[in-house]
Short mmCIF file of C-alpha atoms and ligand atoms in Angstrom, two decimals:
data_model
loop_
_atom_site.label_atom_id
_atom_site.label_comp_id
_atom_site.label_asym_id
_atom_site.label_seq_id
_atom_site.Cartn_x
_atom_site.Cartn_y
_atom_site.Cartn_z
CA UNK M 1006 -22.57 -14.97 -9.35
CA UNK M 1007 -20.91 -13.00 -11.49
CA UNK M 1008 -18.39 -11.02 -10.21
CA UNK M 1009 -18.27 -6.81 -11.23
CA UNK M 1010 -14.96 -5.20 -11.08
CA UNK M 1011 -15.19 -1.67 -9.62
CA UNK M 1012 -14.37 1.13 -12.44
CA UNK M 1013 -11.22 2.29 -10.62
CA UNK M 1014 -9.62 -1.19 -11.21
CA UNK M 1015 -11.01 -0.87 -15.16
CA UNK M 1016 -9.42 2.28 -15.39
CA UNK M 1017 -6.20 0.71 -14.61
CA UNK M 1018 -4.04 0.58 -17.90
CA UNK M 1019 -3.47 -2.68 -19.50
CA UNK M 1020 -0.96 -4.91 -17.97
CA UNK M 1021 1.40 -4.86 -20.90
CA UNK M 1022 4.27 -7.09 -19.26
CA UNK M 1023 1.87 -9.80 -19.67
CA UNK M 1024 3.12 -11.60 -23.04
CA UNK M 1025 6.64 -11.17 -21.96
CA UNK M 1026 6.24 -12.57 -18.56
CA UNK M 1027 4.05 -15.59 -20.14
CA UNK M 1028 7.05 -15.97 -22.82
CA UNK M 1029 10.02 -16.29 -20.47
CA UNK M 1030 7.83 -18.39 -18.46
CA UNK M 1031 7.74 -20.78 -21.20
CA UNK M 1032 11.36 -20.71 -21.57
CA UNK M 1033 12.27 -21.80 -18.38
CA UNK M 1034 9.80 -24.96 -18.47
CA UNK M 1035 12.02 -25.32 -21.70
CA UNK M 1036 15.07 -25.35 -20.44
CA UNK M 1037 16.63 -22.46 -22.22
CA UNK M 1038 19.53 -20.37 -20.60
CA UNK M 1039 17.75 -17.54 -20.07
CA UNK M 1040 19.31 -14.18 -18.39
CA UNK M 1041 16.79 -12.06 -17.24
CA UNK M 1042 17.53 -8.22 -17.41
CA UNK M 1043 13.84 -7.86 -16.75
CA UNK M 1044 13.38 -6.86 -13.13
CA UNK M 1045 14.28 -4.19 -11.27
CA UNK M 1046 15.37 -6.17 -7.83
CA UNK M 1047 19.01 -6.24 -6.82
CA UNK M 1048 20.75 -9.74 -6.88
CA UNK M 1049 22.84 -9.61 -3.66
CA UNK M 1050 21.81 -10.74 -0.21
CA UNK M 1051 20.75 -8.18 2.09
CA UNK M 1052 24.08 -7.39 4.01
CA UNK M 1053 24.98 -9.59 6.96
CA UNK M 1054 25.00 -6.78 10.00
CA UNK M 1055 21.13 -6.05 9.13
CA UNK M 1056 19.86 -9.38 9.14
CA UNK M 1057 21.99 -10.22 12.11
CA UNK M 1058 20.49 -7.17 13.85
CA UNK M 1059 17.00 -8.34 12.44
CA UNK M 1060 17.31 -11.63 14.26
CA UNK M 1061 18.23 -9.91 17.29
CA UNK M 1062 15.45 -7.84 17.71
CA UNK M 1063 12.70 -10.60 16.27
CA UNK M 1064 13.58 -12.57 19.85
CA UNK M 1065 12.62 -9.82 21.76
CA UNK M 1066 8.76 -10.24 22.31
CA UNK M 1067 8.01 -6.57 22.61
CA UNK M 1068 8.95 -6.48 19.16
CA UNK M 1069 5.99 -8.54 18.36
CA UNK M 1070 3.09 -6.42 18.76
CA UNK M 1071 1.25 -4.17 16.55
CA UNK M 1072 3.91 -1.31 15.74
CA UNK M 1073 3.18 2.33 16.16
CA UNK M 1074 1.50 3.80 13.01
CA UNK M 1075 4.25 6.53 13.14
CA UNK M 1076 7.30 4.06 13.31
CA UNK M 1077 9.32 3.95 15.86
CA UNK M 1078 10.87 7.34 17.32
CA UNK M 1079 13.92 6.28 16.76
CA UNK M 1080 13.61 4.80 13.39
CA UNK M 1081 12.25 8.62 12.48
CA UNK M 1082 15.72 10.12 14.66
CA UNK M 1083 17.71 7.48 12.26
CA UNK M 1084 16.12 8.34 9.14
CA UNK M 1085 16.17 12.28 9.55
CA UNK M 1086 20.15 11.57 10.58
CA UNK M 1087 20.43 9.95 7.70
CA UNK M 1088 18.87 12.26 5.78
CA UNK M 1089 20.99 15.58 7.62
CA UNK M 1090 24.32 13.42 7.16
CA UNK M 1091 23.64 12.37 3.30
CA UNK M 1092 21.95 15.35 1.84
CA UNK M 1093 23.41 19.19 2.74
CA UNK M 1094 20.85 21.85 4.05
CA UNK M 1095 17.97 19.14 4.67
CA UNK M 1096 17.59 19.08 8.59
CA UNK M 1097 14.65 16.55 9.35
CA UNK M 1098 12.04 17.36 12.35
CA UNK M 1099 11.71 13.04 13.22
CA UNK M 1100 8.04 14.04 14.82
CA UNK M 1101 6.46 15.79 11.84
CA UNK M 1102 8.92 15.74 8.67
CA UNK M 1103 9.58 11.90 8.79
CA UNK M 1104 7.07 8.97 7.93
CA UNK M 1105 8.08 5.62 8.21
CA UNK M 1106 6.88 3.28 5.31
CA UNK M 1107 6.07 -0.31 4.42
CA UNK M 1108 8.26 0.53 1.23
CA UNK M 1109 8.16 3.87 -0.86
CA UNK M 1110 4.91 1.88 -3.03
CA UNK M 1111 2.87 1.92 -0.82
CA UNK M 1112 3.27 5.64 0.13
CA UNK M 1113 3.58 7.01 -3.52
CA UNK M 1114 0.03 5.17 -3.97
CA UNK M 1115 -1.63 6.01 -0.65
CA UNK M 1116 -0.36 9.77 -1.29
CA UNK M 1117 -3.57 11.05 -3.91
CA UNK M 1118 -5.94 9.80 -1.52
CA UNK M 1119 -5.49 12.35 0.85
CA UNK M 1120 -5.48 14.90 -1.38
CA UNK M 1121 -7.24 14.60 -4.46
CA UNK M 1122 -10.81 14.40 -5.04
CA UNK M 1123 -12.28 12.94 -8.04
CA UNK M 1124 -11.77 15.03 -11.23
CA UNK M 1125 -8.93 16.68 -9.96
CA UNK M 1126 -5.89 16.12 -11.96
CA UNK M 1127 -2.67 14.44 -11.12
CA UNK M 1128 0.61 15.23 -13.56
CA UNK M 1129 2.51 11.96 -14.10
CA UNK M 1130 6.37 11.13 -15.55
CA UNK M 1131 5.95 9.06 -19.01
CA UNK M 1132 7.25 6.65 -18.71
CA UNK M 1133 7.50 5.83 -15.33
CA UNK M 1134 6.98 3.86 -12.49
CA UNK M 1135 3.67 2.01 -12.99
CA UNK M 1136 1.90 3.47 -9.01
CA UNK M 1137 2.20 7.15 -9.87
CA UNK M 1138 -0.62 6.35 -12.39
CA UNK M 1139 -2.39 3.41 -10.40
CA UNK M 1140 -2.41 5.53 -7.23
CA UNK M 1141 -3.81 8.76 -8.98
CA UNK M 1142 -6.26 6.30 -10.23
CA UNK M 1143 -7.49 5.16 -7.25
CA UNK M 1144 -8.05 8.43 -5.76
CA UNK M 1145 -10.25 9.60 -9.36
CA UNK M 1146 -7.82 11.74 -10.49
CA UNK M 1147 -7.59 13.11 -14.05
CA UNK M 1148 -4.35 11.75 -14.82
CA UNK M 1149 -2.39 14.12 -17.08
CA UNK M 1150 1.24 12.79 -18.43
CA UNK M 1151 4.80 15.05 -18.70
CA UNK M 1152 6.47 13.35 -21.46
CA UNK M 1153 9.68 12.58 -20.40
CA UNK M 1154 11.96 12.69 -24.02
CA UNK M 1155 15.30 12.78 -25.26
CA UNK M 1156 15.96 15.62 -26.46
CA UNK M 1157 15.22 17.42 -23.26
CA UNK M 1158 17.55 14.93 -20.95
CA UNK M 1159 14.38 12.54 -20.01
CA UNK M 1160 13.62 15.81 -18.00
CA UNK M 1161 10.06 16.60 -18.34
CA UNK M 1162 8.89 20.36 -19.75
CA UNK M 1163 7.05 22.32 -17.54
CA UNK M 1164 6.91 25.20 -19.68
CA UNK M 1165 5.16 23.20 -22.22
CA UNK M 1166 2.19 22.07 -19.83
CA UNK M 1167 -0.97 23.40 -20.56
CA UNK M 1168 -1.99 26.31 -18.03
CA UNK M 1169 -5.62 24.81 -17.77
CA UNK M 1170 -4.52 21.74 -16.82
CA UNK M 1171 -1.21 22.74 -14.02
CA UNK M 1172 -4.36 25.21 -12.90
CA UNK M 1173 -6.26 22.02 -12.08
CA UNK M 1174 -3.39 20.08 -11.18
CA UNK M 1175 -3.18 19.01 -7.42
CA UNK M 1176 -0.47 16.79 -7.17
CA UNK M 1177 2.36 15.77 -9.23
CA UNK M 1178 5.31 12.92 -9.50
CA UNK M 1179 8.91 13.46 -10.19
CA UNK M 1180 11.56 10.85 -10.27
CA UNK M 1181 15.59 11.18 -10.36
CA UNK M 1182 17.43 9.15 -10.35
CA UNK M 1183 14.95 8.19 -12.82
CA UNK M 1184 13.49 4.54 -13.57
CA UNK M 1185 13.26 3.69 -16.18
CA UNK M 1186 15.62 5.91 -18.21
CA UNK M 1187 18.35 6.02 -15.80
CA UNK M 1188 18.34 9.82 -16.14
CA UNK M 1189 19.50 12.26 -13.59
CA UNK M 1190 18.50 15.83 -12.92
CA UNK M 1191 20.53 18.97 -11.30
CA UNK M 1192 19.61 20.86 -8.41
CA UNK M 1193 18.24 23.51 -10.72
CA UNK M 1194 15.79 21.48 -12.03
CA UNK M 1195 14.47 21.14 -8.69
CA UNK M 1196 14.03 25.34 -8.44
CA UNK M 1197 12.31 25.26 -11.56
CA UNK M 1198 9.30 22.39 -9.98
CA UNK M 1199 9.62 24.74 -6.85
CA UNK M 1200 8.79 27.77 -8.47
CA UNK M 1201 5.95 25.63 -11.07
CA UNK M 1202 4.48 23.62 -7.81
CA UNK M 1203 4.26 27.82 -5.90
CA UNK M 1204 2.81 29.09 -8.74
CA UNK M 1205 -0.02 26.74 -9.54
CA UNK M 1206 -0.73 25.15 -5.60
CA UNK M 1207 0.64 21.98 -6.31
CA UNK M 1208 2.10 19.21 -4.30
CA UNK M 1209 5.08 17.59 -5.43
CA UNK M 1210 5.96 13.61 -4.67
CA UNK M 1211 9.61 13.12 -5.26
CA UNK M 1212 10.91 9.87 -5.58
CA UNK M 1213 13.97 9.77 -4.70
CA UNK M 1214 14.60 5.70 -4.57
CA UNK M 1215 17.66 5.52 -6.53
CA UNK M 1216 19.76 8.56 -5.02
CA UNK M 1217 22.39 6.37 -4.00
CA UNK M 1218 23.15 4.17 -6.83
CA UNK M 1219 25.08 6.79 -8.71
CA UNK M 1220 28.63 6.63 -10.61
CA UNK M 1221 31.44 8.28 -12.18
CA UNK M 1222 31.48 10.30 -8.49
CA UNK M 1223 28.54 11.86 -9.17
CA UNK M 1224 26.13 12.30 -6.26
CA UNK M 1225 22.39 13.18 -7.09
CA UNK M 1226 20.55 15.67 -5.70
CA UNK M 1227 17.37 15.77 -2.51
CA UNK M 1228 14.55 17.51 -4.08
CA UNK M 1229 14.84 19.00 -0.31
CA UNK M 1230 18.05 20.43 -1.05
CA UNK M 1231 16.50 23.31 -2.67
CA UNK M 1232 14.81 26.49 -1.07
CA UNK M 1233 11.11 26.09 -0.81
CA UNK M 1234 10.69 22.85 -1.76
CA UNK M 1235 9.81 21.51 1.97
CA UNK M 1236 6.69 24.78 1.51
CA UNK M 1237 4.99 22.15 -1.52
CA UNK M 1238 6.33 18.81 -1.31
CA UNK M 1239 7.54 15.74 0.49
CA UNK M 1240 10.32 13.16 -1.04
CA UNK M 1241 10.35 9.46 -0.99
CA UNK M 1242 12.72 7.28 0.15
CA UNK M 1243 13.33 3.54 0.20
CA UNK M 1244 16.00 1.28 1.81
CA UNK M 1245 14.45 -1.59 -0.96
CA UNK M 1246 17.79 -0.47 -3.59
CA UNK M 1247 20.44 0.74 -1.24
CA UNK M 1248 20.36 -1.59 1.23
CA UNK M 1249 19.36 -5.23 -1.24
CA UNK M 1250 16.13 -5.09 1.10
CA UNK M 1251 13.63 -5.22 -1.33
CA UNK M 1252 11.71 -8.17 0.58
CA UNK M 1253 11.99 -6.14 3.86
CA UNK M 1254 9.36 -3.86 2.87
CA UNK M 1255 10.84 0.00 4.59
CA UNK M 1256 11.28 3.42 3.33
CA UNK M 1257 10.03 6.84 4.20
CA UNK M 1258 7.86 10.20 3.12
CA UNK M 1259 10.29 13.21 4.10
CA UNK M 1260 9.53 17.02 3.69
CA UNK M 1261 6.38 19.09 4.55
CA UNK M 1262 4.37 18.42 7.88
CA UNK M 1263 1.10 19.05 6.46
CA UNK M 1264 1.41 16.96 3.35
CA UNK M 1265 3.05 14.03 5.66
CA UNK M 1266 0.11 14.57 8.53
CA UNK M 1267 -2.76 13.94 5.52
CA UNK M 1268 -0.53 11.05 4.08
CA UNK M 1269 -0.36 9.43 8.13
CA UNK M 1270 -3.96 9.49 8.43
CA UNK M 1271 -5.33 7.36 5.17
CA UNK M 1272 -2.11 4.99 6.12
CA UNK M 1273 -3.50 4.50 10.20
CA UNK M 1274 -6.58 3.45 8.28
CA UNK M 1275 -5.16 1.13 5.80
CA UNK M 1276 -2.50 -0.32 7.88
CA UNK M 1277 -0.39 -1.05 11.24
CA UNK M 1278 2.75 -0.03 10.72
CA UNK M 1279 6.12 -2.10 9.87
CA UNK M 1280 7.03 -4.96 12.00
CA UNK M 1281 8.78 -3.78 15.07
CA UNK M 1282 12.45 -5.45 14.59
CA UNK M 1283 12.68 -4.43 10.54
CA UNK M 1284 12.36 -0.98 12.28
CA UNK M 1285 15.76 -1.77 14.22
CA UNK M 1286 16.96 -3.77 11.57
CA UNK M 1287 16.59 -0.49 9.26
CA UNK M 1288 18.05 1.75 12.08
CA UNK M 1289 21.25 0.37 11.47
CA UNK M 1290 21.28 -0.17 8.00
CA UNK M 1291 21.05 3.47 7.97
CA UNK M 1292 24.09 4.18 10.61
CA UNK M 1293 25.98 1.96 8.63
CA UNK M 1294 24.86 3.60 5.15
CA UNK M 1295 28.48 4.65 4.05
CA UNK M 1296 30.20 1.09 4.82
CA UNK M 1297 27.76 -0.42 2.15
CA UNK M 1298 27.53 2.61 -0.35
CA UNK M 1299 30.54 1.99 -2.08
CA UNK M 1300 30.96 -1.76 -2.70
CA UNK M 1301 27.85 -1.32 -3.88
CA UNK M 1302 28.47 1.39 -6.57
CA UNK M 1303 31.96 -0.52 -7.42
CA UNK M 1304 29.57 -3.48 -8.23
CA UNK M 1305 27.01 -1.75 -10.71
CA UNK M 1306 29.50 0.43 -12.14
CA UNK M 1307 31.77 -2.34 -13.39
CA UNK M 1308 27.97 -4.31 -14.31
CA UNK M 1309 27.30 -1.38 -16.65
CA UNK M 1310 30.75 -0.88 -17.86
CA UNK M 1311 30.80 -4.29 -18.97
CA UNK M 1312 27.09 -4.28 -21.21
CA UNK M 1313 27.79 -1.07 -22.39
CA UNK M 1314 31.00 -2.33 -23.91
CA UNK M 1315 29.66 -5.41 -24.95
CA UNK M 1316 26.33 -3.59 -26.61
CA UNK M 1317 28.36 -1.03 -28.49
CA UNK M 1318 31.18 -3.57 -29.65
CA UNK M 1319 28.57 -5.41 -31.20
CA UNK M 1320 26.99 -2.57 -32.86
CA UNK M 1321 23.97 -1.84 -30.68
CA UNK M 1322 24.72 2.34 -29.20
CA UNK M 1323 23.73 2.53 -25.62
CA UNK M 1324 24.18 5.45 -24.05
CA UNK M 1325 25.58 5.40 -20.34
CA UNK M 1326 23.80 5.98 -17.33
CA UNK M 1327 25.43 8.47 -14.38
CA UNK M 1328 22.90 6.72 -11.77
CA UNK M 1329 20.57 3.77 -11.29
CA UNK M 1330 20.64 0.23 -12.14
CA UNK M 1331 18.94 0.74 -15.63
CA UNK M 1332 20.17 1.16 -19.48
CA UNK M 1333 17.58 2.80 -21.16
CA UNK M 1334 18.40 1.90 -24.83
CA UNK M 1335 16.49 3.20 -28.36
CA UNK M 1336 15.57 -0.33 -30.27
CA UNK M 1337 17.67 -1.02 -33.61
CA UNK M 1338 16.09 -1.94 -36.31
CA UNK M 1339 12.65 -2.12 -37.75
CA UNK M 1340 11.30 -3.04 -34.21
CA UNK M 1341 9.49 -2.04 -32.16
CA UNK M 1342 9.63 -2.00 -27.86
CA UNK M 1343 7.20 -5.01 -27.66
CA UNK M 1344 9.08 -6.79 -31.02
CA UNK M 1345 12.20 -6.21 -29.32
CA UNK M 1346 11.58 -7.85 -26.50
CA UNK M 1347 9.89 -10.75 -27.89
CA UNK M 1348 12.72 -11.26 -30.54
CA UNK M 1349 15.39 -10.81 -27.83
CA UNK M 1350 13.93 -13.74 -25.96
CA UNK M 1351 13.21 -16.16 -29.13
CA UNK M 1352 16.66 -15.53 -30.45
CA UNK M 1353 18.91 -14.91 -27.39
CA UNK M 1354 17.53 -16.28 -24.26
CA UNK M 1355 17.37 -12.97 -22.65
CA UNK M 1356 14.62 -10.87 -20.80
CA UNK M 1357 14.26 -7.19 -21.21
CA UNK M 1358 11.72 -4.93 -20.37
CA UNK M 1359 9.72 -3.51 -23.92
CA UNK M 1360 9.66 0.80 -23.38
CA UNK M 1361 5.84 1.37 -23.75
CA UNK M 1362 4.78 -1.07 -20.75
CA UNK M 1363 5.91 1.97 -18.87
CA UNK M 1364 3.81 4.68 -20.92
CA UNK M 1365 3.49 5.63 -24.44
CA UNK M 1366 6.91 7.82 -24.53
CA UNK M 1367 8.17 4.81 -23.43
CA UNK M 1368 7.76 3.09 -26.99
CA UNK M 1369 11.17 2.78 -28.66
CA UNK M 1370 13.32 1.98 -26.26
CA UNK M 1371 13.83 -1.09 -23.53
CA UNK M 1372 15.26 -1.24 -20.57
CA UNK M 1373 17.93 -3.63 -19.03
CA UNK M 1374 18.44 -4.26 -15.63
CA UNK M 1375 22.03 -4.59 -14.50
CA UNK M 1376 20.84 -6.97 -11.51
CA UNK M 1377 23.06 -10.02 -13.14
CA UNK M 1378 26.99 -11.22 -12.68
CA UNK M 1379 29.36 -9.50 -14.77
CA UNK M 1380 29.86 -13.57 -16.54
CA UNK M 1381 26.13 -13.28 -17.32
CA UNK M 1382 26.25 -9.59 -18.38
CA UNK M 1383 29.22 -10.68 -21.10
CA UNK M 1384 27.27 -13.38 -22.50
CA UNK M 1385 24.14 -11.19 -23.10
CA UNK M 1386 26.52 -9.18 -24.89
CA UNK M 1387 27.32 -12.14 -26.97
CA UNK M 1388 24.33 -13.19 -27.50
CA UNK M 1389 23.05 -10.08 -28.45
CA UNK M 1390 26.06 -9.71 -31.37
CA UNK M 1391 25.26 -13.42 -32.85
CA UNK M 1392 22.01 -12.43 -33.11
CA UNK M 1393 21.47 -9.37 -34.21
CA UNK M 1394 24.69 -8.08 -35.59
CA UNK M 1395 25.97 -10.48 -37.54
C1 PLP C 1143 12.22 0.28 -6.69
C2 PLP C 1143 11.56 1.63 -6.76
C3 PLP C 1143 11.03 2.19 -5.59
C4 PLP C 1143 11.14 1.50 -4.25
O1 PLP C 1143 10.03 0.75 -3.98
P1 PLP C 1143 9.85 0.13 -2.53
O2 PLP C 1143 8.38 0.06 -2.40
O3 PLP C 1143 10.45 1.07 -1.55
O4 PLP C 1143 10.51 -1.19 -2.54
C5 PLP C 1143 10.45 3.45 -5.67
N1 PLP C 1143 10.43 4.12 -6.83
C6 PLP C 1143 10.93 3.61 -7.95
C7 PLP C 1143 10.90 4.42 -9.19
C8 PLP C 1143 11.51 2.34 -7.96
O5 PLP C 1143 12.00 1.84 -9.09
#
C-alpha cells in the first residue's frame, strides 16, 4: 500500500537542516574534531538538588499514576511564586492563570488549535523558532510572517503589517529573549503588541524561554509586566534553559484564564499530564531559581566573551548579544547561510546553524550556539581565523 501523507504534514516547510545534519554526520564516522555550535541544548548536567529531589519522589508510588491534566496544585502555587518573585506586577491566580506543560513545544503548538479555524491567519516571527509555523499549520491557519530585521533591532514592525491581514489575524507569536538572533526587547515594546493585539482581537503567545539567560546585568522583561497584556495573551515558560532540563520535558502557559482554559482542553485530549515526581522535581528547581541563576549567567557570559573576541580578532564582526545562548552573525564573504555552513564544516570542523533554515529573513546570517567549553569555544575561534582570514 502506498502510504498518503495528510496535506497538513505537506504544508510543513522543507526540513532545511537536513544536508547539514547528514554532513556532520559524516564527519564524525570520519573522525574529524568536530565542535558543534549547532544545537540549542545546554551542556551542563541538570543541577544535583533537582535530580536528587527527582529520585526522591520517583520511590514514592503515588507518584506513579496518571498525573492530573492541570499539574499538580502545587507545582501551579510554585510556578505563579516564581513568577510574582521574578517578574514585578505579575501576580499569578495557580487555578486559572497557570498551566503546567510537558515543555513550552508542546504548548506553543497545541495553542492554534483551540483557537483558529482553518483560513484564519496566524502572524509568525521570521526567523524563528520552527513550532510557531508547524503549530499554525496544523490548526489550517494562513500563516502570515513579521520580518524580524536589523535595522529595526530584530524587533518586528507592526506598523508595517497589512490592515487586511492583522484584521484576519487571530493569533500571533512573539519571542524575547529572542532565538535565534539573540535580540532583546523593552517593556515598551510590549505596550505597543498590547495596544496592536486590543485593536485588531488578537491573541498573543509570548515566549518567554530565554528570560533568564541574560548579561551585562540586564534583566528582560514578562510580556505580563505590562498593563493589559493578561486582557489578550498568555506567556510561555520553560525550565528546559534555566534549569539544564531540557530532557525533563516542563514549562508553563501563564496569563489570561480564557486563553489558558481553551489551551487545557485540546491538551486533556492529547495528553496526561507530566510525570508526577518531575512535577516535585520542578517545584524546587523553581524555589531554588536564584542559587542557580547566576553561575549560570557567569558561565555563558564568559562563553560569549570568549567567541566574540576570538571572531572579531580574526576579522569576522559579531555583534554581542545582551541575552540568550545565541550569536546571531551576518556571513562574510560571497556566501551564503547554507554555503557558510557547509564551508565552515569542510574547512574547520565546526557546526553552525545556516540563517534561512529558520525563515527566509533568516538568510545571511548563522547562528552559533555557545553550549561548548570555553577550550572548545577558543579553538573555533582558531579555526575560524586559519580558515577564513588568512
Ligand atoms: C528552547 C526553546 C524553548 C523551550 O522549549 P521546551 O519545549 O520548553 O524545551 C521555547 N522557545 C524557544 C524559542 C526555544 O529556543
Amino acid at each position: 500500500m502506498k502510504i498518503e501523507y495528510a496535506d497538513r504534514l505537506k504544508r510543513l516547510p522543507p526540513y532545511l537542516f537536513e544536508e547539514i545534519d547528514r554532513a556532520k554526520q559524516r564527519a564524525i564516522e570520519q573522525g574529524r574534531p568536530v565542535i558543534d555550535l549547532g544545537v540549542g541544548d545546554p551542556d551542563r548536567p541538570t543541577p544535583d538538588f533537582i535530580i536528587n529531589k527527582l529520585h526522591e519522589a520517583s520511590l514514592d508510588p503515588s507518584t506513579h499514576n496518571y498525573a492530573l491534566n492541570k499539574g499538580l496544585r502545587i507545582l501551579r502555587q510554585g510556578m505563579a511564586d516564581w513568577y510574582g518573585s521574578r517578574f514585578i506586577d505579575v501576580g499569578l491566580d495557580p487555578e486559572t492563570e497557570v498551566l503546567p506543560l510537558l515543555g513550552s513545544k508542546e504548548g506553543i503548538a497545541h495553542a492554534p488549535l483551540a483557537f483558529i479555524d482553518p483560513g484564519d491567519t496566524v502572524l509568525v516571527p521570521d526567523p524563528g523558532y520552527p513550532p510557531y509555523n508547524s503549530g499554525a499549520i496544523f490548526a489550517g491557519a494562513d500563516v502570515q510572517v513579521m520580518p524580524l530585521l536589523e535595522e529595526n533591532g530584530f524587533l518586528p514592525d507592526l506598523g508595517s503589517i497589512d490592515k487586511d491581514v492583522a484584521w484576519r489575524c487571530k493569533l500571533m507569536h512573539i519571542n524575547y529573549p529572542n532565538n535565534p538572533t539573540g535580540a532583546v526587547c523593552d517593556k515598551e515594546f510590549y505596550e505597543k503588541v498590547v495596544s496592536f493585539a486590543k485593536k485588531y482581537d488578537i491573541i498573543v503567545c509570548a515566549d518567554a524561554a530565554y528570560t533568564e539567560i541574560s548579561f551585562d546585568g540586564f534583566m528582560p522583561p514578562s510580556f505580563l509586566q505590562v498593563k493589559g497584556a493578561k486582557d489578550v495573551g498568555i506567556e510561555f515558560h520553560s525550565l528546559s534553559k534555566t534549569f539544564n532540563m531540557t530532557g525533563w520535558r516542563v514549562g508553563m502557559a501563564v496569563g489570561n484564564a480564557d486563553i489558558l482554559a481553551g489551551l487545557a482542553k485540546v491538551k486533556s485530549n492529547i495528553d496526561s499530564g507530566i510525570f508526577t515526581a518531575i512535577q516535585i522535581a520542578a517545584i524546587e528547581a523553581l524555589k531554588n531559581a536564584d542559587k542557580v541563576k547566576d553561575e549560570m549567567i557567569k558561565l555563558y557570559q564568559q562563553r560569549r566573551d570568549v567567541l566574540l573576541r576570538g571572531l572579531n580578532d580574526a576579522g569576522w564582526e559579531v555583534p554581542c548579544p545582551k541575552a540568550t545562548f545565541y550569536i546571531w552573525a551576518r556571513v562574510f564573504g560571497e556566501h551564503d547561510s547554507a554555503g557558510l555552513a557547509k564551508d565552515m564544516l569542510e574547512k574547520a570542523d565546526i557546526v553552525i546553524t545556516p540563517g534561512n533554515g529558520f525563515g527566509r529573513s533568516g538568510e545571511g546570517y548563522v547562528r552559533m550556539a555557545l553550549t561548548v567549553d570555553l577550550e572548545k569555544l577558543e579553538e573555533a575561534a582558531q579555526r575560524i581565523k586559519k580558515a577564513f582570514f588568512s
